[in-house]
């Protein structure tokens, strides 16, 4: 009886030892797997920790019934401007559809669809082309504009007035090699809040002969009027 009791106790201890060994080795493998995963994570986590990307690469997400946009003017006479609307780059150097002067994209303000893009050489071009283009814009159209190099040598009072009627505050004073970005609309009854202007000024110019480029991003309400 006594011997059986000792054997039983020994068998129980053996079983406990076996269980401990199994659990221990399992845990160890588990730890190794965990530490390997965190090591991989430290060198190249695929994503998840990056800040969310919004339309046009903008900092803010636009509320419903709004279109995200980003307009960047040209840098001196070197880097072309770019116009993004509703997460689509409408005009850029990469798309090869920008040029010196005024770069303009027309968008349907209800659907957000691109109607057309145009470049107006304002140094040696014919301003009549710009005037005709601006006069033909129909109500409900959004007008996105970015300058590159010189937007004003051939500028006319008529073209300035047409831009002013689209909601611009600075078209009337746009000068030689100024930087200007603007989003307006045909039929706007007030001044557009989406406009920036930098005068070409030897004292403050960032580049030799040109001011700093302008970058404007925001959310344009659908049917801006
Ligand atoms: C915008 O698109 C709508 C729907 O296709 C159309 O009815 C409207 O005339 C367009 N407006 C402009 C300014 O293109």
Tab-separated table of C-alpha atoms and ligand atoms in Angstrom:
chain	number	residue	atom	x	y	z
A	1	UNK	CA	0.000	0.000	0.000
A	2	UNK	CA	2.687	2.419	1.001
A	3	UNK	CA	4.723	1.582	-2.092
A	4	UNK	CA	1.710	2.144	-4.350
A	5	UNK	CA	1.183	5.511	-2.719
A	6	UNK	CA	4.794	6.539	-3.399
A	7	UNK	CA	4.562	5.345	-6.994
A	8	UNK	CA	1.311	7.262	-7.488
A	9	UNK	CA	2.907	10.407	-6.126
A	10	UNK	CA	5.935	9.866	-8.385
A	11	UNK	CA	3.670	9.349	-11.403
A	12	UNK	CA	1.778	12.553	-10.548
A	13	UNK	CA	5.005	14.541	-10.187
A	14	UNK	CA	6.260	13.143	-13.498
A	15	UNK	CA	3.043	14.152	-15.196
A	16	UNK	CA	3.267	17.667	-13.734
A	17	UNK	CA	6.905	17.927	-14.832
A	18	UNK	CA	5.972	16.804	-18.343
A	19	UNK	CA	3.153	19.316	-18.514
A	20	UNK	CA	5.481	22.090	-17.308
A	21	UNK	CA	8.074	21.229	-19.972
A	22	UNK	CA	5.417	21.299	-22.703
A	23	UNK	CA	3.931	24.589	-21.535
A	24	UNK	CA	7.372	26.129	-21.074
A	25	UNK	CA	8.623	25.262	-24.552
A	26	UNK	CA	5.322	26.406	-26.063
A	27	UNK	CA	5.600	29.741	-24.275
A	28	UNK	CA	9.184	30.164	-25.354
A	29	UNK	CA	8.324	29.566	-28.994
A	30	UNK	CA	5.445	31.982	-28.560
A	31	UNK	CA	7.762	34.642	-27.203
A	32	UNK	CA	10.200	34.116	-29.995
A	33	UNK	CA	7.395	34.509	-32.547
A	34	UNK	CA	6.190	37.676	-30.848
A	35	UNK	CA	9.637	39.229	-30.643
A	36	UNK	CA	10.340	38.353	-34.280
A	37	UNK	CA	7.093	40.002	-35.309
A	38	UNK	CA	7.870	43.193	-33.396
A	39	UNK	CA	11.361	43.239	-34.875
A	40	UNK	CA	9.938	43.008	-38.402
A	41	UNK	CA	7.418	45.649	-37.434
A	42	UNK	CA	10.180	47.984	-36.339
A	43	UNK	CA	11.912	47.801	-39.713
A	44	UNK	CA	9.011	48.006	-42.110
A	45	UNK	CA	5.401	48.170	-41.021
A	46	UNK	CA	3.300	48.226	-44.204
A	47	UNK	CA	0.937	51.048	-43.152
A	48	UNK	CA	-1.681	51.751	-40.562
A	49	UNK	CA	0.559	54.126	-38.623
A	50	UNK	CA	0.665	56.719	-41.438
A	51	UNK	CA	-1.655	59.736	-41.276
A	52	UNK	CA	-4.748	59.332	-43.462
A	53	UNK	CA	-4.423	60.691	-46.970
A	54	UNK	CA	-7.184	62.978	-48.151
A	55	UNK	CA	-8.260	63.889	-51.682
A	56	UNK	CA	-5.612	65.913	-53.615
A	57	UNK	CA	-3.197	65.094	-50.745
A	58	UNK	CA	-4.842	67.817	-48.663
A	59	UNK	CA	-4.518	68.115	-44.882
A	60	UNK	CA	-8.267	68.285	-44.300
A	61	UNK	CA	-11.003	65.966	-45.430
A	62	UNK	CA	-13.829	67.769	-47.226
A	63	UNK	CA	-17.400	67.467	-45.941
A	64	UNK	CA	-20.153	66.101	-48.169
A	65	UNK	CA	-21.316	68.268	-51.062
A	66	UNK	CA	-17.803	69.753	-51.314
A	67	UNK	CA	-14.980	69.184	-53.797
A	68	UNK	CA	-11.386	69.004	-52.547
A	69	UNK	CA	-8.977	71.114	-54.570
A	70	UNK	CA	-5.329	72.169	-54.530
A	71	UNK	CA	-3.875	74.853	-56.770
A	72	UNK	CA	-0.115	75.471	-56.876
A	73	UNK	CA	1.375	78.293	-58.937
A	74	UNK	CA	4.589	77.901	-60.899
A	75	UNK	CA	7.969	78.432	-59.222
A	76	UNK	CA	9.802	81.255	-61.018
A	77	UNK	CA	10.069	80.244	-64.696
A	78	UNK	CA	11.311	76.774	-63.817
A	79	UNK	CA	8.665	74.520	-62.281
A	80	UNK	CA	5.172	74.512	-63.783
A	81	UNK	CA	1.949	74.957	-61.802
A	82	UNK	CA	-0.516	72.204	-60.900
A	83	UNK	CA	-4.254	72.077	-60.442
A	84	UNK	CA	-5.953	69.197	-58.599
A	85	UNK	CA	-9.730	68.938	-58.287
A	86	UNK	CA	-11.766	66.175	-56.634
A	87	UNK	CA	-8.599	64.069	-56.270
A	88	UNK	CA	-7.727	64.309	-59.958
A	89	UNK	CA	-4.745	66.279	-61.251
A	90	UNK	CA	-6.253	68.284	-64.111
A	91	UNK	CA	-3.124	70.232	-65.079
A	92	UNK	CA	0.569	69.669	-64.225
A	93	UNK	CA	4.048	69.378	-65.620
A	94	UNK	CA	3.772	65.594	-65.399
A	95	UNK	CA	0.575	65.702	-67.454
A	96	UNK	CA	2.435	68.012	-69.829
A	97	UNK	CA	-0.509	70.415	-70.177
A	98	UNK	CA	0.759	73.565	-68.433
A	99	UNK	CA	2.671	76.540	-69.771
A	100	UNK	CA	3.929	80.031	-69.012
A	101	UNK	CA	1.222	82.599	-68.425
A	102	UNK	CA	-2.228	81.753	-67.092
A	103	UNK	CA	-3.267	78.118	-66.683
A	104	UNK	CA	-7.021	77.694	-66.422
A	105	UNK	CA	-9.251	74.653	-65.832
A	106	UNK	CA	-13.035	74.805	-66.168
A	107	UNK	CA	-15.106	72.333	-64.160
A	108	UNK	CA	-18.839	71.677	-64.021
A	109	UNK	CA	-19.726	72.961	-60.529
A	110	UNK	CA	-22.509	70.387	-60.087
A	111	UNK	CA	-20.926	67.181	-61.346
A	112	UNK	CA	-17.269	68.128	-60.754
A	113	UNK	CA	-16.421	66.959	-64.260
A	114	UNK	CA	-13.631	68.679	-66.197
A	115	UNK	CA	-14.941	70.774	-69.094
A	116	UNK	CA	-11.635	71.999	-70.532
A	117	UNK	CA	-8.147	73.280	-69.769
A	118	UNK	CA	-6.351	76.161	-71.433
A	119	UNK	CA	-3.017	78.008	-71.309
A	120	UNK	CA	-2.765	81.709	-72.121
A	121	UNK	CA	0.652	83.113	-72.884
A	122	UNK	CA	0.411	86.523	-71.210
A	123	UNK	CA	3.873	87.717	-72.292
A	124	UNK	CA	3.654	87.404	-76.059
A	125	UNK	CA	0.185	85.930	-76.702
A	126	UNK	CA	-3.038	87.613	-77.847
A	127	UNK	CA	-5.199	88.643	-74.890
A	128	UNK	CA	-8.298	88.477	-77.137
A	129	UNK	CA	-8.129	84.665	-76.817
A	130	UNK	CA	-8.339	84.955	-73.033
A	131	UNK	CA	-11.192	87.478	-73.226
A	132	UNK	CA	-13.215	85.229	-75.549
A	133	UNK	CA	-12.519	82.202	-73.351
A	134	UNK	CA	-13.692	84.021	-70.208
A	135	UNK	CA	-16.801	85.459	-71.895
A	136	UNK	CA	-17.927	82.019	-73.057
A	137	UNK	CA	-17.925	80.487	-69.558
A	138	UNK	CA	-21.470	79.440	-68.655
A	139	UNK	CA	-23.209	79.845	-65.314
A	140	UNK	CA	-22.425	77.138	-62.744
A	141	UNK	CA	-18.872	76.603	-64.002
A	142	UNK	CA	-15.940	76.586	-61.584
A	143	UNK	CA	-12.805	78.368	-62.795
A	144	UNK	CA	-9.417	77.268	-61.401
A	145	UNK	CA	-6.411	79.428	-62.261
A	146	UNK	CA	-2.664	79.223	-61.592
A	147	UNK	CA	0.103	81.507	-62.832
A	148	UNK	CA	3.491	80.496	-64.238
A	149	UNK	CA	6.299	83.021	-64.816
A	150	UNK	CA	4.398	86.059	-66.142
A	151	UNK	CA	0.600	86.394	-66.038
A	152	UNK	CA	0.187	90.087	-66.787
A	153	UNK	CA	2.245	91.775	-69.517
A	154	UNK	CA	-0.575	91.412	-72.074
A	155	UNK	CA	-3.397	91.593	-69.504
A	156	UNK	CA	-6.278	93.880	-70.521
A	157	UNK	CA	-8.821	95.803	-68.471
A	158	UNK	CA	-11.520	93.681	-70.064
A	159	UNK	CA	-9.896	90.391	-68.976
A	160	UNK	CA	-9.339	91.803	-65.471
A	161	UNK	CA	-13.027	92.726	-65.231
A	162	UNK	CA	-14.074	89.278	-66.435
A	163	UNK	CA	-11.961	87.649	-63.679
A	164	UNK	CA	-13.379	90.118	-61.152
A	165	UNK	CA	-16.867	89.034	-62.193
A	166	UNK	CA	-15.877	85.416	-61.422
A	167	UNK	CA	-15.228	86.503	-57.821
A	168	UNK	CA	-11.586	87.631	-57.964
A	169	UNK	CA	-10.279	90.364	-55.656
A	170	UNK	CA	-6.774	90.605	-57.099
A	171	UNK	CA	-7.172	90.313	-60.880
A	172	UNK	CA	-7.468	94.112	-61.064
A	173	UNK	CA	-3.931	94.531	-59.672
A	174	UNK	CA	-2.168	91.490	-61.165
A	175	UNK	CA	1.286	92.577	-62.377
A	176	UNK	CA	4.390	91.363	-64.208
A	177	UNK	CA	5.635	88.057	-62.704
A	178	UNK	CA	3.208	88.112	-59.768
A	179	UNK	CA	2.126	84.754	-58.282
A	180	UNK	CA	-1.632	84.192	-58.255
A	181	UNK	CA	-3.911	81.220	-57.525
A	182	UNK	CA	-7.674	81.529	-57.773
A	183	UNK	CA	-10.825	79.439	-57.709
A	184	UNK	CA	-13.945	81.308	-58.780
A	185	UNK	CA	-17.257	80.592	-60.439
A	186	UNK	CA	-19.458	82.049	-63.126
A	187	UNK	CA	-22.510	83.553	-61.470
A	188	UNK	CA	-20.832	84.148	-58.107
A	189	UNK	CA	-22.581	86.995	-56.299
A	190	UNK	CA	-19.782	87.529	-53.752
A	191	UNK	CA	-15.964	87.538	-53.723
A	192	UNK	CA	-14.439	84.065	-53.776
A	193	UNK	CA	-12.716	83.065	-50.502
A	194	UNK	CA	-10.308	80.928	-52.549
A	195	UNK	CA	-7.633	83.295	-53.810
A	196	UNK	CA	-4.009	84.216	-53.011
A	197	UNK	CA	-1.752	86.811	-54.582
A	198	UNK	CA	1.938	87.662	-54.141
A	199	UNK	CA	3.426	90.747	-55.761
A	200	UNK	CA	6.703	90.548	-57.630
A	201	UNK	CA	8.859	92.706	-55.352
A	202	UNK	CA	12.682	92.878	-55.493
A	203	UNK	CA	12.817	93.454	-51.726
A	204	UNK	CA	10.824	90.363	-50.769
A	205	UNK	CA	11.160	87.986	-53.735
A	206	UNK	CA	12.111	84.441	-52.833
A	207	UNK	CA	13.710	83.849	-56.237
A	208	UNK	CA	15.769	86.217	-58.357
A	209	UNK	CA	13.015	88.136	-60.144
A	210	UNK	CA	10.017	86.092	-58.932
A	211	UNK	CA	8.083	85.882	-55.660
A	212	UNK	CA	7.520	82.591	-53.812
A	213	UNK	CA	5.111	80.123	-55.375
A	214	UNK	CA	1.622	79.936	-53.894
A	215	UNK	CA	-0.120	76.793	-52.732
A	216	UNK	CA	-3.812	76.873	-51.871
A	217	UNK	CA	-5.936	73.913	-50.825
A	218	UNK	CA	-9.528	73.767	-49.684
A	219	UNK	CA	-13.057	72.518	-50.162
A	220	UNK	CA	-15.236	74.172	-52.789
A	221	UNK	CA	-18.962	73.768	-52.223
A	222	UNK	CA	-20.853	71.988	-54.989
A	223	UNK	CA	-22.709	74.640	-56.954
A	224	UNK	CA	-20.774	77.652	-55.699
A	225	UNK	CA	-22.995	80.743	-56.075
B	1	LIG	C1	-23.208	70.380	-65.514
B	1	LIG	O1	-23.688	69.066	-65.715
B	1	LIG	C2	-25.094	68.966	-65.642
B	1	LIG	C3	-25.434	67.486	-65.711
B	1	LIG	O2	-24.827	66.865	-66.817
B	1	LIG	C4	-25.711	69.776	-66.765
B	1	LIG	O3	-27.120	69.704	-66.698
B	1	LIG	C5	-25.250	71.225	-66.627
B	1	LIG	O4	-25.729	71.981	-67.730
B	1	LIG	C6	-23.740	71.311	-66.587
B	1	LIG	N1	-23.342	72.680	-66.308
B	1	LIG	C7	-22.269	73.224	-66.815
B	1	LIG	C8	-21.986	74.626	-66.404
B	1	LIG	O5	-21.522	72.642	-67.581
